[in-house]
Coordinates of C-alpha atoms and ligand atoms in Angstrom, one line a residue:
M1 CA -1.3 -16.6 -3.5
K2 CA 2.0 -16.8 -2.2
T3 CA 3.9 -13.5 -2.0
D4 CA 6.9 -15.0 -3.9
Q5 CA 4.7 -16.0 -7.0
I6 CA 3.4 -12.5 -7.6
S7 CA 5.1 -10.8 -10.4
N8 CA 5.2 -6.9 -11.0
A9 CA 6.4 -7.4 -14.7
I10 CA 3.2 -5.9 -16.2
Q11 CA 3.9 -2.7 -14.4
L12 CA 6.5 -1.6 -17.1
D13 CA 5.8 -1.4 -20.7
S14 CA 8.5 -2.6 -23.2
S15 CA 10.4 0.7 -23.2
G16 CA 10.5 0.6 -19.3
R17 CA 8.0 3.1 -18.9
L18 CA 5.7 2.9 -15.5
I19 CA 2.2 2.1 -16.3
H20 CA 0.8 0.7 -13.1
L21 CA 2.4 0.7 -9.7
L22 CA 2.0 -2.7 -8.4
G23 CA 5.1 -3.1 -6.0
L24 CA 8.7 -2.0 -6.0
E25 CA 10.6 -5.3 -6.9
G26 CA 11.6 -4.9 -10.6
L27 CA 11.7 -1.1 -10.2
S28 CA 15.4 0.3 -10.9
K29 CA 17.2 3.1 -8.7
K30 CA 16.4 5.4 -11.4
H31 CA 12.8 4.6 -11.3
L32 CA 12.4 5.2 -7.6
T33 CA 14.9 8.3 -7.5
N34 CA 12.4 9.8 -10.2
I35 CA 9.5 9.4 -8.2
L36 CA 11.1 10.8 -5.2
D37 CA 12.3 13.6 -7.1
V38 CA 9.1 14.5 -8.7
A39 CA 7.4 14.5 -5.1
D40 CA 10.1 16.7 -3.9
S41 CA 9.3 19.3 -6.6
L42 CA 5.9 19.3 -5.5
I43 CA 6.7 20.5 -2.0
D44 CA 7.6 24.3 -1.8
S45 CA 10.2 25.6 0.3
N46 CA 8.0 26.3 3.2
G47 CA 7.0 22.7 3.0
K48 CA 3.5 23.5 1.6
L49 CA 2.2 21.0 -1.2
K50 CA 1.7 22.6 -4.4
K51 CA -1.4 22.2 -6.9
S52 CA -1.0 21.3 -10.5
K53 CA -3.3 20.6 -13.5
V54 CA -1.4 17.6 -14.7
L55 CA -4.8 15.2 -14.1
D56 CA -6.9 17.6 -15.6
N57 CA -10.0 15.6 -17.3
M58 CA -8.9 12.2 -15.9
S59 CA -10.8 10.3 -13.4
I60 CA -9.2 8.4 -10.4
A61 CA -11.4 5.8 -8.7
N62 CA -10.6 4.6 -5.0
L63 CA -11.6 1.1 -4.3
F64 CA -10.8 0.1 -0.7
F65 CA -11.8 -3.3 0.4
E66 CA -9.7 -2.8 3.9
P67 CA -10.1 0.1 6.2
S68 CA -7.9 2.8 5.4
T69 CA -7.6 6.4 7.0
R70 CA -4.1 7.6 5.7
T71 CA -3.7 5.9 2.2
R72 CA -7.4 6.6 1.1
N73 CA -7.6 10.2 2.3
T74 CA -4.0 11.1 0.7
F75 CA -4.9 9.4 -2.4
E76 CA -8.1 11.4 -2.4
I77 CA -6.2 14.6 -1.7
A78 CA -3.5 13.9 -4.2
A79 CA -5.8 13.3 -7.1
K80 CA -7.7 16.5 -6.4
R81 CA -4.5 18.5 -6.2
T82 CA -3.6 17.5 -9.6
S83 CA -6.8 18.6 -10.8
A84 CA -8.6 14.8 -11.3
N85 CA -11.8 13.9 -10.8
V86 CA -12.4 11.2 -7.9
I87 CA -14.8 8.7 -7.2
N88 CA -14.6 6.7 -3.7
V89 CA -16.6 3.6 -4.8
D90 CA -19.0 2.9 -2.0
L91 CA -18.0 -1.0 -1.9
K92 CA -20.5 -1.7 1.0
N93 CA -23.2 -0.8 -1.3
S94 CA -21.8 -2.1 -4.7
A95 CA -22.8 -4.6 -6.8
T96 CA -20.1 -6.8 -5.2
K97 CA -22.7 -7.4 -2.7
K98 CA -24.9 -8.9 -5.2
N99 CA -22.2 -11.3 -6.2
E100 CA -20.7 -9.3 -9.1
S101 CA -17.0 -10.6 -9.5
I102 CA -14.4 -7.7 -8.8
I103 CA -13.0 -8.2 -12.1
D104 CA -16.7 -7.4 -13.7
T105 CA -16.8 -4.3 -11.2
M106 CA -13.5 -3.0 -12.6
R107 CA -14.7 -3.6 -16.2
T108 CA -17.7 -1.7 -15.6
L109 CA -16.0 1.1 -13.9
E110 CA -13.5 1.1 -17.0
A111 CA -16.6 1.4 -19.2
M112 CA -17.0 4.6 -17.2
Q113 CA -13.8 5.8 -18.4
I114 CA -11.9 5.8 -15.3
D115 CA -8.2 6.2 -15.9
M116 CA -6.7 4.9 -12.6
F117 CA -7.9 2.6 -10.0
V118 CA -6.5 2.8 -6.6
I119 CA -6.8 -0.7 -5.0
R120 CA -6.5 -2.0 -1.5
H121 CA -7.6 -5.6 -0.9
K122 CA -6.8 -8.4 1.7
Q123 CA -6.0 -10.7 -1.1
N124 CA -2.2 -11.0 -2.1
G125 CA -1.6 -9.9 -5.9
L126 CA -5.5 -8.8 -6.4
P127 CA -4.1 -5.6 -8.0
H128 CA -1.6 -7.6 -10.2
M129 CA -4.9 -9.7 -11.5
V130 CA -6.8 -6.6 -12.2
A131 CA -3.8 -5.1 -14.0
E132 CA -3.7 -8.5 -16.2
S133 CA -7.5 -8.3 -17.0
I134 CA -8.1 -4.5 -17.6
G135 CA -7.1 -2.9 -20.8
N136 CA -6.6 0.8 -20.6
V137 CA -6.6 1.8 -16.7
S138 CA -3.5 2.4 -14.8
I139 CA -3.5 0.3 -11.3
L140 CA -1.9 1.7 -8.0
N141 CA -1.7 -1.0 -5.3
A142 CA -2.8 1.1 -2.0
G143 CA -2.0 -2.4 -0.2
D144 CA -2.4 -6.1 -0.9
G145 CA -2.7 -8.6 1.8
I146 CA 1.0 -8.9 3.2
N147 CA 2.5 -8.5 0.0
A148 CA 3.3 -4.9 -1.2
H149 CA 2.5 -1.3 -0.2
P150 CA 4.6 0.4 -2.4
T151 CA 3.3 4.2 -2.1
Q152 CA 4.1 3.9 1.6
A153 CA 7.3 2.5 1.1
L154 CA 8.0 5.4 -1.4
L155 CA 6.7 8.2 1.2
D156 CA 8.9 6.4 3.6
M157 CA 11.7 7.0 1.6
L158 CA 11.2 10.3 0.8
S159 CA 10.9 10.9 4.5
I160 CA 14.3 9.4 5.2
R161 CA 15.8 11.3 2.5
Q162 CA 14.6 14.7 4.0
H163 CA 16.6 14.0 6.8
K164 CA 19.4 11.7 5.9
K165 CA 21.6 12.4 3.0
D166 CA 23.0 9.1 1.5
F167 CA 21.1 5.7 2.0
K168 CA 24.1 3.6 1.7
K169 CA 25.5 4.7 5.2
L170 CA 22.5 4.2 6.9
S171 CA 21.5 1.7 9.5
V172 CA 17.7 1.2 9.3
A173 CA 15.9 -1.0 12.0
I174 CA 12.4 -2.4 11.4
V175 CA 10.5 -3.4 14.6
G176 CA 7.7 -5.5 15.2
D177 CA 5.2 -7.6 13.3
I178 CA 7.7 -8.3 10.5
V179 CA 6.0 -11.4 8.9
H180 CA 2.4 -9.8 8.4
S181 CA 3.6 -6.6 7.0
R182 CA 3.2 -5.4 3.6
V183 CA 5.1 -2.2 4.5
A184 CA 8.0 -4.1 5.8
H185 CA 8.4 -6.0 2.4
S186 CA 8.1 -2.8 0.4
D187 CA 10.5 -1.0 2.8
I188 CA 13.1 -3.6 2.7
Q189 CA 12.8 -3.6 -1.0
A190 CA 13.0 0.2 -1.3
L191 CA 16.2 0.3 0.8
K192 CA 18.0 -2.1 -1.0
T193 CA 17.4 -0.5 -4.3
L194 CA 18.5 2.8 -2.9
G195 CA 21.9 1.2 -1.5
T196 CA 21.1 0.5 2.3
T197 CA 22.7 -2.6 3.2
D198 CA 22.4 -2.5 7.3
I199 CA 18.6 -3.1 7.5
R200 CA 17.9 -5.0 10.9
L201 CA 14.6 -6.7 11.3
I202 CA 13.6 -6.9 14.9
A203 CA 10.7 -9.0 16.0
P204 CA 9.5 -11.9 18.3
P205 CA 10.3 -15.3 16.8
P206 CA 6.3 -16.1 15.4
L207 CA 6.4 -12.6 13.9
Q208 CA 10.1 -12.5 12.3
Y209 CA 10.7 -13.9 8.9
D210 CA 11.8 -17.7 8.4
A211 CA 15.5 -18.7 8.7
E212 CA 15.9 -18.8 5.1
K213 CA 15.0 -15.2 4.4
C214 CA 17.2 -14.1 7.8
V215 CA 20.3 -15.5 5.8
A216 CA 20.1 -12.5 3.6
I217 CA 19.1 -9.8 6.2
N218 CA 19.9 -9.3 9.9
C219 CA 17.4 -10.6 12.2
Y220 CA 17.4 -9.9 15.8
D221 CA 14.8 -10.6 18.6
D222 CA 16.5 -8.4 21.0
I223 CA 15.3 -4.9 20.4
E224 CA 18.1 -3.3 22.6
K225 CA 20.7 -5.1 20.2
G226 CA 19.0 -4.4 17.3
I227 CA 18.5 -0.5 17.3
E228 CA 22.0 0.1 18.7
D229 CA 23.6 3.1 16.7
C230 CA 20.6 3.0 14.1
D231 CA 19.9 6.0 11.9
V232 CA 16.4 5.2 11.4
V233 CA 13.9 3.3 13.8
M234 CA 10.6 2.2 12.0
I235 CA 8.0 0.8 14.1
L236 CA 5.4 -1.5 12.8
R237 CA 1.7 -2.3 14.2
L238 CA 0.7 -5.6 15.4
Q239 CA -1.5 -6.7 12.4
K240 CA -3.9 -8.7 14.4
E241 CA -6.3 -9.1 11.6
R242 CA -3.8 -11.3 9.8
M243 CA -2.7 -13.2 12.7
L244 CA -3.7 -16.5 13.9
E245 CA -5.0 -16.9 17.4
A246 CA -1.8 -18.5 18.7
E247 CA 0.6 -15.8 17.2
I248 CA -1.5 -12.9 19.1
P249 CA 1.0 -11.6 21.8
N250 CA -0.1 -10.4 24.7
E251 CA 0.3 -6.5 24.8
Q252 CA 2.0 -5.8 27.8
E253 CA 4.4 -8.6 27.5
Y254 CA 4.9 -7.2 23.8
F255 CA 5.6 -3.9 24.9
D256 CA 7.8 -4.7 27.8
R257 CA 10.2 -6.7 25.4
Y258 CA 9.8 -4.8 21.9
G259 CA 8.1 -1.5 22.7
L260 CA 10.0 1.7 21.8
S261 CA 10.4 3.6 24.9
T262 CA 12.5 6.8 25.6
G263 CA 15.0 4.7 27.4
R264 CA 15.5 2.2 24.3
L265 CA 15.4 5.0 21.8
A266 CA 18.6 6.4 23.6
L267 CA 20.4 3.3 22.2
A268 CA 19.8 4.4 18.6
K269 CA 22.1 7.6 17.4
P270 CA 21.1 10.9 19.0
D271 CA 19.5 12.3 15.7
A272 CA 17.8 8.8 14.6
I273 CA 14.4 9.5 13.1
V274 CA 11.4 7.3 14.6
M275 CA 9.0 6.2 11.9
H276 CA 5.7 4.2 11.9
P277 CA 3.3 4.0 9.1
G278 CA 0.2 4.2 11.3
P279 CA -2.4 3.6 12.6
I280 CA -0.3 3.7 15.8
N281 CA -1.1 1.8 19.1
R282 CA 0.2 3.8 22.1
G283 CA 1.7 1.6 24.8
V284 CA 1.6 -1.6 22.7
E285 CA 4.4 -0.9 19.9
I286 CA 5.5 2.5 20.8
E287 CA 5.5 4.8 23.9
S288 CA 3.7 8.2 23.5
S289 CA 6.7 10.1 24.6
V290 CA 8.5 8.7 21.5
A291 CA 5.6 9.0 18.9
D292 CA 5.2 12.6 20.0
G293 CA 8.8 13.2 20.7
P294 CA 11.4 15.4 18.8
N295 CA 12.7 12.4 16.8
S296 CA 9.4 11.4 15.3
I297 CA 8.5 12.1 11.8
I298 CA 5.2 10.1 11.8
L299 CA 2.9 13.0 10.9
K300 CA 5.6 14.0 8.3
Q301 CA 5.2 10.7 6.6
V302 CA 1.6 11.3 6.3
T303 CA 1.9 14.8 4.6
N304 CA 4.8 13.2 2.4
G305 CA 2.1 10.5 1.2
I306 CA 0.2 13.3 -0.5
A307 CA 3.4 14.4 -2.4
V308 CA 4.3 10.9 -3.4
R309 CA 0.7 10.0 -4.3
M310 CA 0.7 12.9 -6.7
A311 CA 4.1 12.2 -8.3
V312 CA 2.9 8.5 -9.0
M313 CA -0.1 9.5 -10.6
E314 CA 1.6 12.3 -12.6
I315 CA 4.2 9.8 -13.8
L316 CA 1.6 7.1 -14.8
A317 CA -0.6 10.0 -16.8
R318 CA 2.6 10.7 -18.8
K319 CA 2.4 9.4 -22.2
D320 CA 6.1 10.2 -23.4
Ligands
LIG401 N1 -0.3 3.5 6.6 C1 -1.4 2.9 6.2 O1 -1.7 2.3 5.3 O2 -2.4 3.6 6.7 P1 -4.1 3.1 6.6 O3 -4.2 1.8 6.7 O4 -4.6 4.3 7.4 O5 -4.1 3.7 5.1

C-alpha cells in the first residue's frame, strides 16, 4: 500500500481519545504534548526512570516481524516498568510458518486476553489493517515499512525538548536516506505539529523526496549548505533492505559527500545536538568522533524510548 493511502483515523475514538497509536498524522499538538508530558513525569530529577502499577494485570504482546534492538527491548522494559505481563511472540516458530494469516494469529492472541499488540512489519499499513480487524486490543505501531515509526518520533521530540526550549525557533536538518525512512516521515510530522517550520532534508537525489514533496519542505543535496546554523542534526542510516540494487550507494563515496564529520558539524550551531535513531553505521553516515562526541544525544534517545513507550501504554490503558 502507498503511504499516502494509509489513514490513522481509527486511532482516535469519537471523543478524540487515543485508542491505538498507528501514526502521528491526525494527532494534535495537544495529543503530542500530553504524551511528552507524561513521559517527562516518568523520569525523576536524577534522570532515572520511575516504576508504576498502571498496567497491572494487563498483557502486552510484542510482534516483531522485522529485526529490532532498541524498539523491541525498550517496549519490553517499558511494559515491565508499568507492571504489565509481556509476551515476545516467537514468530520464527509461530503458526504463521504454517500459513496461518496474520489476522488469524492476532485473533488467536486476542482470545488469550492480550490487551495491546506492539507490531513491527515490513508492509506499509499492516498495523492499521490489524486495528481494523481486531476488536478490543490496542495496536501500537513499532514501525511499518517506509510509512511510520510514531514512538521513535515521540522519543526524538522528547529528546529535543530536553535540550531546546521552543520547537518554533528550531532549525532541524535530517540527513541521509529520507525516501526509505519511516523515522523521517514521523519526525517531520511531529516537528510540523509542534511548530517547527525550518526543516531541512539533506540527501543524494535517489534517496530524497520527489520534487512535489520538496515544494513544501526545504530539500538539499549539499550537506554543508543544509546543516549551516542548525540546532538539531538528525542522521539516518542507509536502509539497504528497502533499496533497489541501483539505489545502493558506494559507502565511501556516500561518507565523503554526506557523512557527518567533526568538520561538517562545526557548520551547525556550537550547541547543536546530534541525533540518530540507530542502528548507526560508523564511517558510513557518521564519524565515530561525532557519534560519541559531546554534541551527541544518541544514547539518551534510547533511554527516552522507555519513558515514551511507558507513557503511550499508560495513555492507551486509560478508560476515561
Ligand atoms: N530506531 C529503531 O527502530 O531501532 P531498532 O531497529 O533497533 O528497533
